[in-house]
XYZ file of C-alpha atoms in Angstrom:
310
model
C 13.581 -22.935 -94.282
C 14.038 -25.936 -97.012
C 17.683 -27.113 -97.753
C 18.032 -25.260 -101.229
C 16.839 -21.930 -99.666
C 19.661 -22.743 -96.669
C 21.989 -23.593 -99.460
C 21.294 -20.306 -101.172
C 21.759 -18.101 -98.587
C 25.366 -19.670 -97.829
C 26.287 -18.623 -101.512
C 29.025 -15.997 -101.915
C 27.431 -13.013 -103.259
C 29.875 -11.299 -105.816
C 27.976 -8.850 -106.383
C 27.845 -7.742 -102.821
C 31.327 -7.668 -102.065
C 32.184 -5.594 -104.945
C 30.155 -3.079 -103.966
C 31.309 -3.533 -100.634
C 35.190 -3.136 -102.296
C 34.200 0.108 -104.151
C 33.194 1.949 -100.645
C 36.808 1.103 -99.483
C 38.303 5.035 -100.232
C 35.295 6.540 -99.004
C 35.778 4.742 -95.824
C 39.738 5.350 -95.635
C 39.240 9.320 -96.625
C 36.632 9.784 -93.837
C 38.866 8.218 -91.271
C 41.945 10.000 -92.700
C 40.470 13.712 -92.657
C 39.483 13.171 -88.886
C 43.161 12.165 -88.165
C 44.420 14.721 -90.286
C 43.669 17.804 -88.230
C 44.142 18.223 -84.553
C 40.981 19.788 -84.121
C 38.868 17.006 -85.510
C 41.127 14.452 -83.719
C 40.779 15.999 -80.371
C 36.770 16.172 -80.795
C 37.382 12.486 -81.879
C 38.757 11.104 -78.518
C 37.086 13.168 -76.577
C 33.908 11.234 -77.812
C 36.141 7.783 -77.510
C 36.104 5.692 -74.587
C 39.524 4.697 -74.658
C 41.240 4.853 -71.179
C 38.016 5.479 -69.663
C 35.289 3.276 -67.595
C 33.299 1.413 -70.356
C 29.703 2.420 -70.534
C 27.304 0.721 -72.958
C 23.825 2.101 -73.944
C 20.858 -0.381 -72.221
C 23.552 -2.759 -70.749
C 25.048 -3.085 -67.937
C 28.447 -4.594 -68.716
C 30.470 -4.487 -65.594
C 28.042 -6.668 -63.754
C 28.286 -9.041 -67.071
C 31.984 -9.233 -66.857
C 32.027 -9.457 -63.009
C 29.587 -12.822 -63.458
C 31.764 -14.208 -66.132
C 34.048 -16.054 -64.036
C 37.177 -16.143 -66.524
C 40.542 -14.758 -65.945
C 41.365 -13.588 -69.398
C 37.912 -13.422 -71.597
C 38.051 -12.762 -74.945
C 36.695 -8.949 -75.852
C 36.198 -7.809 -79.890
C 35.453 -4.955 -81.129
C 34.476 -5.963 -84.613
C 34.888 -3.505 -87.286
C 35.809 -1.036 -84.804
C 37.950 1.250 -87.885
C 39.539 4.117 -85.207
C 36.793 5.269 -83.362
C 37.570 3.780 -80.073
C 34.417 3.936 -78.799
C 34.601 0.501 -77.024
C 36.964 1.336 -73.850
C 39.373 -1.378 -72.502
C 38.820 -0.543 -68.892
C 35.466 -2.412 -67.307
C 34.836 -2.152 -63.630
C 37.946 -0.332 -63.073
C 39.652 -3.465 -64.471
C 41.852 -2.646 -67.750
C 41.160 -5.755 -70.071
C 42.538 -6.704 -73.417
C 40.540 -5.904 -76.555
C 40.974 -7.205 -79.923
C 40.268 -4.430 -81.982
C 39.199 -6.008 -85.550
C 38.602 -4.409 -89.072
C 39.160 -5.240 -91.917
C 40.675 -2.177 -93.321
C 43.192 -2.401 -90.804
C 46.331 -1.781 -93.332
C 44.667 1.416 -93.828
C 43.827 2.654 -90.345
C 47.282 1.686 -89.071
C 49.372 3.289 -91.801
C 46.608 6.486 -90.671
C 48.146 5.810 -87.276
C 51.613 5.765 -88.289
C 51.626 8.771 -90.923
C 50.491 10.973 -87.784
C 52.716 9.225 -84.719
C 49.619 8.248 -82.350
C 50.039 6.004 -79.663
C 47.056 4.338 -79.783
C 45.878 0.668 -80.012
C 47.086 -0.956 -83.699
C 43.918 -2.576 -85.388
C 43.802 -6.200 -85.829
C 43.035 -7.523 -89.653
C 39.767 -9.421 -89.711
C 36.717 -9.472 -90.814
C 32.887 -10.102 -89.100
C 32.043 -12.882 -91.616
C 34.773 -14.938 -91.118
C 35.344 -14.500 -87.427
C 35.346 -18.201 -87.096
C 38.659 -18.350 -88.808
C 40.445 -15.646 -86.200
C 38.888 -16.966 -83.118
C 38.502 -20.545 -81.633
C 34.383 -21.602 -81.497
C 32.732 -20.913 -78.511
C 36.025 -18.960 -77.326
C 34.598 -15.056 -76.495
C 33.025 -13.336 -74.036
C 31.797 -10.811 -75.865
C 31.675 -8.872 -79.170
C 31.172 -5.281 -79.542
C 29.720 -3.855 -83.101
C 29.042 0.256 -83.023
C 28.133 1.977 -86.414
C 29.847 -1.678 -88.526
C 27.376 -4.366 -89.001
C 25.441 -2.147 -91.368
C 28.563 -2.007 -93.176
C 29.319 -5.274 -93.935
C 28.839 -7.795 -96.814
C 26.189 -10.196 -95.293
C 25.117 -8.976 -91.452
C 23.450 -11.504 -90.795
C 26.722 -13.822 -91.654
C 28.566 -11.342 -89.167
C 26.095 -12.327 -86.308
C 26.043 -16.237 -87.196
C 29.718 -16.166 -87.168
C 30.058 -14.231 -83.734
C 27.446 -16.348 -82.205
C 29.649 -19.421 -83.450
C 32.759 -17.688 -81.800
C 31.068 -16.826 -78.231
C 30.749 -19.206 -75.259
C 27.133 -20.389 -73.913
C 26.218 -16.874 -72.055
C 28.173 -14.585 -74.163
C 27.038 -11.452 -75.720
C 27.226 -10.235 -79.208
C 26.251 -6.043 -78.239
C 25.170 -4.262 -81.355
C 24.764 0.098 -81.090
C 23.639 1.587 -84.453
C 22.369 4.217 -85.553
C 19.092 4.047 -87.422
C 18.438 2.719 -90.810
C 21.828 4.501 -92.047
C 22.351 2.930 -95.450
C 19.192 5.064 -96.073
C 20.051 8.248 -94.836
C 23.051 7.844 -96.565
C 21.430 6.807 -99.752
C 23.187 3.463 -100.151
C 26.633 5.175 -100.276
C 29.803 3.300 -99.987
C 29.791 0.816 -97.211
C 26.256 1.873 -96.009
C 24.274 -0.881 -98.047
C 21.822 -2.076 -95.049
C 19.933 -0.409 -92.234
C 19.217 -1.580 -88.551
C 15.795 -0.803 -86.638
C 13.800 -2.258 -84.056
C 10.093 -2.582 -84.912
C 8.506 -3.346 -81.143
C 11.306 -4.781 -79.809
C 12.365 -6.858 -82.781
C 15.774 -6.254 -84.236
C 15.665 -5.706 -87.807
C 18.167 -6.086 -90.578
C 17.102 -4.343 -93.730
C 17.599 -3.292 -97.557
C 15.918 -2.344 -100.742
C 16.032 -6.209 -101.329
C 15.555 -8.345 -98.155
C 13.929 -7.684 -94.660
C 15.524 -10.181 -91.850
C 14.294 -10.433 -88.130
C 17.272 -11.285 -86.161
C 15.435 -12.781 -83.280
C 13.346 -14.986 -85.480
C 16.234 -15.920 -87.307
C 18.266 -17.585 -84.179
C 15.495 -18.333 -82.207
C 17.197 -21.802 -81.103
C 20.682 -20.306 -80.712
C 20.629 -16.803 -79.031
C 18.158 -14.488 -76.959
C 17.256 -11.467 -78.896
C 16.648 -8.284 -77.335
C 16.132 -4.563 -79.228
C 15.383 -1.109 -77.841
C 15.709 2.228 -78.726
C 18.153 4.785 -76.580
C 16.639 8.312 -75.957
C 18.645 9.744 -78.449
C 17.327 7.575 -81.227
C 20.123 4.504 -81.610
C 19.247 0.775 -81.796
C 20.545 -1.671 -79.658
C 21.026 -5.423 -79.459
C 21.762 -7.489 -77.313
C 22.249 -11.103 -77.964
C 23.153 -13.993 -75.359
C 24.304 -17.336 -77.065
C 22.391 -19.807 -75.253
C 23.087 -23.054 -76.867
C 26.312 -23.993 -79.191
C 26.202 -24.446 -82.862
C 26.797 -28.299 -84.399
C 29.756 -28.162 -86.339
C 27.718 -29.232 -89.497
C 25.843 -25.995 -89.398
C 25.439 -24.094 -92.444
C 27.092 -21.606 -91.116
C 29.490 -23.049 -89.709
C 30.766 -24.005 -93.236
C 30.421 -20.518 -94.654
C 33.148 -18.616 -93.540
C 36.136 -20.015 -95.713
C 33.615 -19.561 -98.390
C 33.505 -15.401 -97.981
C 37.286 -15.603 -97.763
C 37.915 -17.586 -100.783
C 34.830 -15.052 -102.312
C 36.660 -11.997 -101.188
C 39.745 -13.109 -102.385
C 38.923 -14.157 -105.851
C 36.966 -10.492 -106.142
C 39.760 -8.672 -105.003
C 42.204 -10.245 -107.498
C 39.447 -10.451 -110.222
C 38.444 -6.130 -109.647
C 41.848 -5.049 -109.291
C 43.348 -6.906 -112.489
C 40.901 -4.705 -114.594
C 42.043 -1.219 -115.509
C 39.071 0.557 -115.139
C 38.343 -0.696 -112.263
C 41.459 0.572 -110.714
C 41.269 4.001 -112.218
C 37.623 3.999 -111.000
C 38.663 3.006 -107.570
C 41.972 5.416 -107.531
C 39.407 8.424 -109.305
C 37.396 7.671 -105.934
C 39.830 7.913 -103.273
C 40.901 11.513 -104.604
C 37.720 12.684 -104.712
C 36.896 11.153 -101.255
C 39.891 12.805 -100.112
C 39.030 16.006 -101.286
C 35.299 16.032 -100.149
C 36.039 14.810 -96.583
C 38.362 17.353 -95.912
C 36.932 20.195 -97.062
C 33.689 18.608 -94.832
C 35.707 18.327 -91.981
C 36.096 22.295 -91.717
C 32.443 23.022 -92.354
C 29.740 23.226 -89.670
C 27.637 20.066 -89.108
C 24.445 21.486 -89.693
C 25.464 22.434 -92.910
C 27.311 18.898 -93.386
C 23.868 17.077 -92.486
C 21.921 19.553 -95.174
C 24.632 18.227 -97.645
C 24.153 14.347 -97.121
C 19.788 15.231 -96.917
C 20.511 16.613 -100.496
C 22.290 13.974 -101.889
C 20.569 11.289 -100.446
C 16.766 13.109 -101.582
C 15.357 13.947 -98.777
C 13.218 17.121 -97.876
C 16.009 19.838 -95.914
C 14.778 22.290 -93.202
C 16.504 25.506 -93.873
């Protein structure tokens, strides 16, 4: 890749993160109408890991941690919103996690409207790790269901493979190509797949293989669970110069995301759009929450085009 294509890619892309802005309330209402009922909640962490014996799909990660050799490593669980899927116990050893999002204001007022005692989310977010965490400083990073979220993934993965020390892992569990199954809804504005074993980032406008991508920096490996999810699993095998392009970028998306914050919410309709969203949100989540699942899938094939079975 030439220097001006390099240079291009580093670019803030407005355009990106505003979309990325106007999925905020249909993020927040989803979480919210889970939390809201005790039914829903309790289905919720009985799916969690929390407080139980972490178990990752296609990796073994209490042998990992046992070989690490560190007293205190570094564990993220990058935009982890309040699933707690990622448990803090590992070998039977209870560890500190970092749980990161960058809706965390949101999540934790959910937390405190409804008086639950578990973990407070960490404000951050998976393109500018580099500024919340020293370079080549964590073990590991844990992404379920959140890279396909994000502004740039592929600026997510570059920044956690900045973050993590020579041998650690950046563990990525999603469910396949989302953002079309949810017809480019809200956060959902890129899909993950593995095409024979390659790990794939993908949209209506660009196509990225991971492994190709950091070849010299990071081991690449993709599979597919029985049930249909995509895993990755990438090992850091060589440290990033400090003049990488990279590097460089993360002020850059939070200068970006800044000035498009400030720059959406000083125009009126924008607001009202955004406000006009998160009551409609509101209202569509909840009243999913009480219907069966079934007929909330045959909802989302309908909006998103694609053929139902009755």
């Amino acid at each position: 890749m030439d220097k001006k294509n390099k240079e291009e890619k580093c670019k803030f892309d407005f355009n990106l993160s505003k979309r990325w802005i106007s999925g905020i309330p249909y993020e927040v209402a989803f979480w919210r109408s889970y939390y809201r009922y005790k039914k829903s909640r309790s289905d919720l962490m009985r799916w969690s890991q929390y407080g139980k014996e972490c178990e990752l799909d296609n990796f073994d990660i209490a042998s990992f941690f046992c070989g690490l050799n560190r007293d205190n490593p570094v564990i993220v669980d990058v935009g982890c919103a309040l699933s707690y899927v990622f448990s803090n116990i590992i070998g039977g050893k209870e560890y500190n996690v970092t749980y990161l999002d960058p809706l965390a204001p949101y999540y934790n007022k959910i937390l405190d409207d409804y008086s639950l005692p578990y973990p407070r989310i960490t404000f951050g977010m998976g393109e500018t790790l580099s500024l919340h965490f020293p370079a080549d400083s964590v073990s590991m990073f844990h992404i379920r269901n959140a890279l396909d979220h994000s502004v740039c993934p592929m600026s997510v993965i570059w920044q956690a493979i900045m973050c993590l020390h020579t041998g650690g892992v950046l563990y990525l569990n999603h469910k396949p190509n989302e953002a079309e199954h949810e017809a480019y809804v809200g956060f959902h504005q890129y899909n993950v797949d593995c095409n024979y074993g390659r790990l794939i980032i993908w949209n209506r406008e660009e196509r990225i293989d991971v492994g190709e991508e950091l070849s010299e920096y990071a081991d690449v490996k993709a599979s597919v669970t029985d049930d249909g999810r995509i895993i990755g699993i990438i090992t850091k095998k060589k440290e990033l110069p400090r003049d990488h392009e990279e590097v460089k970028a993360s002020g850059a998306y939070a200068a970006g995301m800044l000035e498009t914050l400030l720059t959406h919410f000083h125009s009126l309709p924008n607001v009202v759009s955004y406000q006009s969203r998160r009551g409609a949100f509101s209202i569509a989540h909840g009243f999913m929450r009480i219907l069966p699942i079934g007929l909330v899938k045959k909802i989302k094939a309908l909006i998103s085009g694609k053929k139902v079975t009755m």
